[in-house]
Amino acid sequence: MAYYPHPIIAREGWLHIAIAFSVAFGAVFLVGWLWSIPFWVIAFFVLQFFRDPPREVPSNRNAILAPADGRIVAVEKTQDPYLEREAVKISVFMNVFNVHSNRSPIDGEIRDKWYFPGKFVNADLPKASLENERNALWIKADNGADVTCVQVAGLIAKRIICQVSPGDHMTRGQRFGFIRFGSRVDVYLPLNTKINVNIGDRVSATLTILAEFREE
């Protein structure tokens, strides 16, 4: 297992976890163990939501890795609105039981970054890609290909966290951000990319190879 410089419970959740467990402990003293059970259920739900386990990185140098855990909800040829090109879009929808840390799909340099405030409609819907709050990264792969990776807020997601900036170099599987409580990640790829997933597939961040760059 490669070194993973992040705690097993994401720092982004420490305050939420502390509050949830404080409320649960307080409920025990105020209403007793039986009536405090719902508060304990909520506390443990919050704890599991912020888990952030290390992952093995596939050795295939052409691999484009899943940037998030979840279910594939789109595989389609479309317009990349950020780089203004035709591309293949793959969308991963994360429900509240998935790991919500986001990992780099490729080795490459961050060339640009865009943040857009927006709505919080269900991230499972196609319109979420362009209407919801989102943060987009233009990544120039080490092989020269352009990849756009977009964090999209969901129905109850209220915070997109992105910890990289233009000029940074990311490696495949490197953690770059987090989205709280339900969301999606869109990846826009070159048209000649070999796609390895279909709508409905379950994927795991870093472990699943979404697609592969074709050898020139």
GROMACS .gro file of C-alpha atoms in nm:
model
  216
    1MET     CA    1   0.000   0.000   0.000
    2ALA     CA    2   0.144   0.336  -0.104
    3TYR     CA    3   0.194   0.607   0.160
    4TYR     CA    4  -0.126   0.806   0.207
    5PRO     CA    5  -0.066   1.131   0.402
    6HIS     CA    6  -0.423   1.173   0.524
    7PRO     CA    7  -0.606   1.047   0.835
    8ILE     CA    8  -0.855   0.761   0.795
    9ILE     CA    9  -1.126   1.008   0.903
   10ALA     CA   10  -1.108   1.320   0.686
   11ARG     CA   11  -1.011   1.645   0.857
   12GLU     CA   12  -1.300   1.815   0.677
   13GLY     CA   13  -1.534   1.619   0.904
   14TRP     CA   14  -1.372   1.652   1.245
   15LEU     CA   15  -1.585   1.947   1.356
   16HIS     CA   16  -1.908   1.784   1.230
   17ILE     CA   17  -1.818   1.457   1.406
   18ALA     CA   18  -1.736   1.636   1.732
   19ILE     CA   19  -2.069   1.819   1.724
   20ALA     CA   20  -2.267   1.504   1.640
   21PHE     CA   21  -2.113   1.299   1.921
   22SER     CA   22  -2.142   1.587   2.169
   23VAL     CA   23  -2.514   1.607   2.095
   24ALA     CA   24  -2.547   1.229   2.135
   25PHE     CA   25  -2.367   1.230   2.471
   26GLY     CA   26  -2.576   1.526   2.581
   27ALA     CA   27  -2.895   1.344   2.486
   28VAL     CA   28  -2.800   1.052   2.714
   29PHE     CA   29  -2.795   1.282   3.016
   30LEU     CA   30  -3.106   1.473   2.915
   31VAL     CA   31  -3.341   1.198   2.795
   32GLY     CA   32  -3.165   0.867   2.874
   33TRP     CA   33  -3.007   0.597   2.660
   34LEU     CA   34  -3.325   0.476   2.491
   35TRP     CA   35  -3.439   0.815   2.365
   36SER     CA   36  -3.087   0.913   2.268
   37ILE     CA   37  -3.054   0.627   2.015
   38PRO     CA   38  -3.155   0.842   1.712
   39PHE     CA   39  -2.879   1.089   1.802
   40TRP     CA   40  -2.624   0.806   1.816
   41VAL     CA   41  -2.740   0.679   1.478
   42ILE     CA   42  -2.684   1.026   1.332
   43ALA     CA   43  -2.343   1.054   1.500
   44PHE     CA   44  -2.220   0.723   1.355
   45PHE     CA   45  -2.364   0.813   1.015
   46VAL     CA   46  -2.159   1.136   1.018
   47LEU     CA   47  -1.851   0.938   1.125
   48GLN     CA   48  -1.883   0.689   0.837
   49PHE     CA   49  -1.949   0.967   0.587
   50PHE     CA   50  -1.608   1.122   0.650
   51ARG     CA   51  -1.401   0.803   0.622
   52ASP     CA   52  -1.108   0.842   0.385
   53PRO     CA   53  -0.925   0.511   0.332
   54PRO     CA   54  -0.598   0.475   0.139
   55ARG     CA   55  -0.623   0.308  -0.201
   56GLU     CA   56  -0.385   0.112  -0.423
   57VAL     CA   57  -0.296   0.292  -0.747
   58PRO     CA   58  -0.307   0.077  -1.066
   59SER     CA   59   0.027   0.053  -1.246
   60ASN     CA   60  -0.116   0.100  -1.599
   61ARG     CA   61   0.042   0.430  -1.712
   62ASN     CA   62  -0.242   0.498  -1.959
   63ALA     CA   63  -0.512   0.447  -1.697
   64ILE     CA   64  -0.763   0.722  -1.618
   65LEU     CA   65  -0.885   0.647  -1.268
   66ALA     CA   66  -1.221   0.705  -1.106
   67PRO     CA   67  -1.200   1.036  -0.912
   68ALA     CA   68  -1.472   0.931  -0.669
   69ASP     CA   69  -1.666   0.636  -0.530
   70GLY     CA   70  -2.017   0.590  -0.663
   71ARG     CA   71  -2.229   0.493  -0.962
   72ILE     CA   72  -2.177   0.586  -1.327
   73VAL     CA   73  -2.472   0.801  -1.437
   74ALA     CA   74  -2.342   0.933  -1.771
   75VAL     CA   75  -2.109   0.815  -2.047
   76GLU     CA   76  -2.165   1.041  -2.345
   77LYS     CA   77  -2.012   1.248  -2.620
   78THR     CA   78  -2.082   1.612  -2.538
   79GLN     CA   79  -1.940   1.964  -2.527
   80ASP     CA   80  -1.680   2.036  -2.261
   81PRO     CA   81  -1.803   2.381  -2.147
   82TYR     CA   82  -1.472   2.463  -1.978
   83LEU     CA   83  -1.225   2.394  -2.260
   84GLU     CA   84  -1.485   2.450  -2.537
   85ARG     CA   85  -1.420   2.122  -2.721
   86GLU     CA   86  -1.604   1.803  -2.798
   87ALA     CA   87  -1.528   1.538  -2.539
   88VAL     CA   88  -1.649   1.221  -2.374
   89LYS     CA   89  -1.805   1.290  -2.036
   90ILE     CA   90  -1.814   1.029  -1.760
   91SER     CA   91  -2.013   1.119  -1.449
   92VAL     CA   92  -1.985   0.949  -1.109
   93PHE     CA   93  -2.275   1.004  -0.868
   94MET     CA   94  -2.193   0.974  -0.497
   95ASN     CA   95  -2.466   0.893  -0.248
   96VAL     CA   96  -2.436   0.969   0.125
   97PHE     CA   97  -2.287   0.625   0.196
   98ASN     CA   98  -1.995   0.659  -0.047
   99VAL     CA   99  -1.648   0.787   0.040
  100HIS     CA  100  -1.653   1.155  -0.059
  101SER     CA  101  -1.284   1.240  -0.091
  102ASN     CA  102  -1.189   1.316  -0.452
  103ARG     CA  103  -0.874   1.180  -0.616
  104SER     CA  104  -0.686   1.281  -0.931
  105PRO     CA  105  -0.775   1.060  -1.230
  106ILE     CA  106  -0.437   1.113  -1.402
  107ASP     CA  107  -0.078   1.237  -1.365
  108GLY     CA  108  -0.070   1.597  -1.477
  109GLU     CA  109  -0.042   1.969  -1.410
  110ILE     CA  110  -0.332   2.192  -1.307
  111ARG     CA  111  -0.351   2.451  -1.585
  112ASP     CA  112  -0.664   2.634  -1.467
  113LYS     CA  113  -0.939   2.623  -1.205
  114TRP     CA  114  -1.293   2.761  -1.215
  115TYR     CA  115  -1.553   2.793  -0.939
  116PHE     CA  116  -1.921   2.855  -1.011
  117PRO     CA  117  -2.186   2.919  -0.746
  118GLY     CA  118  -2.516   2.757  -0.835
  119LYS     CA  119  -2.814   2.548  -0.734
  120PHE     CA  120  -2.832   2.231  -0.526
  121VAL     CA  121  -3.061   2.009  -0.734
  122ASN     CA  122  -3.026   1.631  -0.715
  123ALA     CA  123  -2.674   1.552  -0.845
  124ASP     CA  124  -2.812   1.239  -1.015
  125LEU     CA  125  -2.988   1.462  -1.272
  126PRO     CA  126  -2.810   1.560  -1.597
  127LYS     CA  127  -2.880   1.931  -1.545
  128ALA     CA  128  -2.673   1.927  -1.225
  129SER     CA  129  -2.355   1.936  -1.436
  130LEU     CA  130  -2.428   2.290  -1.553
  131GLU     CA  131  -2.669   2.431  -1.294
  132ASN     CA  132  -2.531   2.323  -0.956
  133GLU     CA  133  -2.247   2.472  -0.757
  134ARG     CA  134  -1.926   2.329  -0.905
  135ASN     CA  135  -1.550   2.351  -0.916
  136ALA     CA  136  -1.366   2.256  -1.236
  137LEU     CA  137  -0.999   2.169  -1.290
  138TRP     CA  138  -0.819   2.167  -1.624
  139ILE     CA  139  -0.549   1.903  -1.596
  140LYS     CA  140  -0.280   1.876  -1.865
  141ALA     CA  141  -0.177   1.511  -1.855
  142ASP     CA  142   0.190   1.423  -1.863
  143ASN     CA  143   0.129   1.273  -2.207
  144GLY     CA  144  -0.013   1.604  -2.334
  145ALA     CA  145  -0.385   1.515  -2.323
  146ASP     CA  146  -0.641   1.754  -2.174
  147VAL     CA  147  -0.872   1.631  -1.898
  148THR     CA  148  -1.135   1.836  -1.717
  149CYS     CA  149  -1.240   1.716  -1.372
  150VAL     CA  150  -1.545   1.882  -1.216
  151GLN     CA  151  -1.669   1.857  -0.857
  152VAL     CA  152  -2.047   1.913  -0.852
  153ALA     CA  153  -2.250   1.981  -0.537
  154GLY     CA  154  -2.566   1.778  -0.478
  155LEU     CA  155  -2.907   1.813  -0.320
  156ILE     CA  156  -2.777   1.851   0.035
  157ALA     CA  157  -2.408   1.914  -0.038
  158LYS     CA  158  -2.324   2.264   0.080
  159ARG     CA  159  -1.948   2.273   0.055
  160ILE     CA  160  -1.705   2.187  -0.223
  161ILE     CA  161  -1.346   2.173  -0.103
  162CYS     CA  162  -1.060   2.184  -0.355
  163GLN     CA  163  -0.705   2.191  -0.223
  164VAL     CA  164  -0.504   2.236  -0.546
  165SER     CA  165  -0.430   2.540  -0.758
  166PRO     CA  166  -0.300   2.618  -1.110
  167GLY     CA  167   0.065   2.520  -1.137
  168ASP     CA  168   0.034   2.223  -0.901
  169HIS     CA  169   0.126   1.879  -1.034
  170MET     CA  170  -0.093   1.587  -0.931
  171THR     CA  171  -0.026   1.215  -0.948
  172ARG     CA  172  -0.290   0.951  -1.014
  173GLY     CA  173  -0.487   0.877  -0.700
  174GLN     CA  174  -0.370   1.190  -0.520
  175ARG     CA  175  -0.640   1.337  -0.298
  176PHE     CA  176  -0.732   1.689  -0.410
  177GLY     CA  177  -1.064   1.766  -0.244
  178PHE     CA  178  -1.385   1.669  -0.070
  179ILE     CA  179  -1.759   1.731  -0.115
  180ARG     CA  180  -1.988   1.716   0.186
  181PHE     CA  181  -2.307   1.508   0.181
  182GLY     CA  182  -2.399   1.383  -0.168
  183SER     CA  183  -2.264   1.500  -0.501
  184ARG     CA  184  -2.106   1.398  -0.834
  185VAL     CA  185  -1.780   1.430  -1.025
  186ASP     CA  186  -1.772   1.479  -1.403
  187VAL     CA  187  -1.465   1.394  -1.610
  188TYR     CA  188  -1.431   1.523  -1.968
  189LEU     CA  189  -1.188   1.317  -2.179
  190PRO     CA  190  -1.047   1.331  -2.536
  191LEU     CA  191  -1.274   1.172  -2.797
  192ASN     CA  192  -1.024   0.897  -2.880
  193THR     CA  193  -1.014   0.769  -2.522
  194LYS     CA  194  -1.093   0.400  -2.464
  195ILE     CA  195  -1.390   0.387  -2.225
  196ASN     CA  196  -1.403   0.098  -1.978
  197VAL     CA  197  -1.728   0.167  -1.789
  198ASN     CA  198  -2.101   0.180  -1.861
  199ILE     CA  199  -2.398   0.357  -1.705
  200GLY     CA  200  -2.498   0.184  -1.383
  201ASP     CA  201  -2.151   0.049  -1.300
  202ARG     CA  202  -2.028   0.090  -0.944
  203VAL     CA  203  -1.680   0.239  -0.921
  204SER     CA  204  -1.424   0.305  -0.648
  205ALA     CA  205  -1.197   0.609  -0.644
  206THR     CA  206  -0.846   0.526  -0.767
  207LEU     CA  207  -0.916   0.149  -0.782
  208THR     CA  208  -1.144   0.158  -1.088
  209ILE     CA  209  -0.999   0.238  -1.431
  210LEU     CA  210  -1.266   0.452  -1.598
  211ALA     CA  211  -1.087   0.477  -1.928
  212GLU     CA  212  -0.746   0.457  -2.095
  213PHE     CA  213  -0.546   0.692  -2.312
  214ARG     CA  214  -0.471   0.535  -2.648
  215GLU     CA  215  -0.109   0.498  -2.749
  216GLU     CA  216  -0.011   0.748  -3.018
   0.00000   0.00000   0.00000
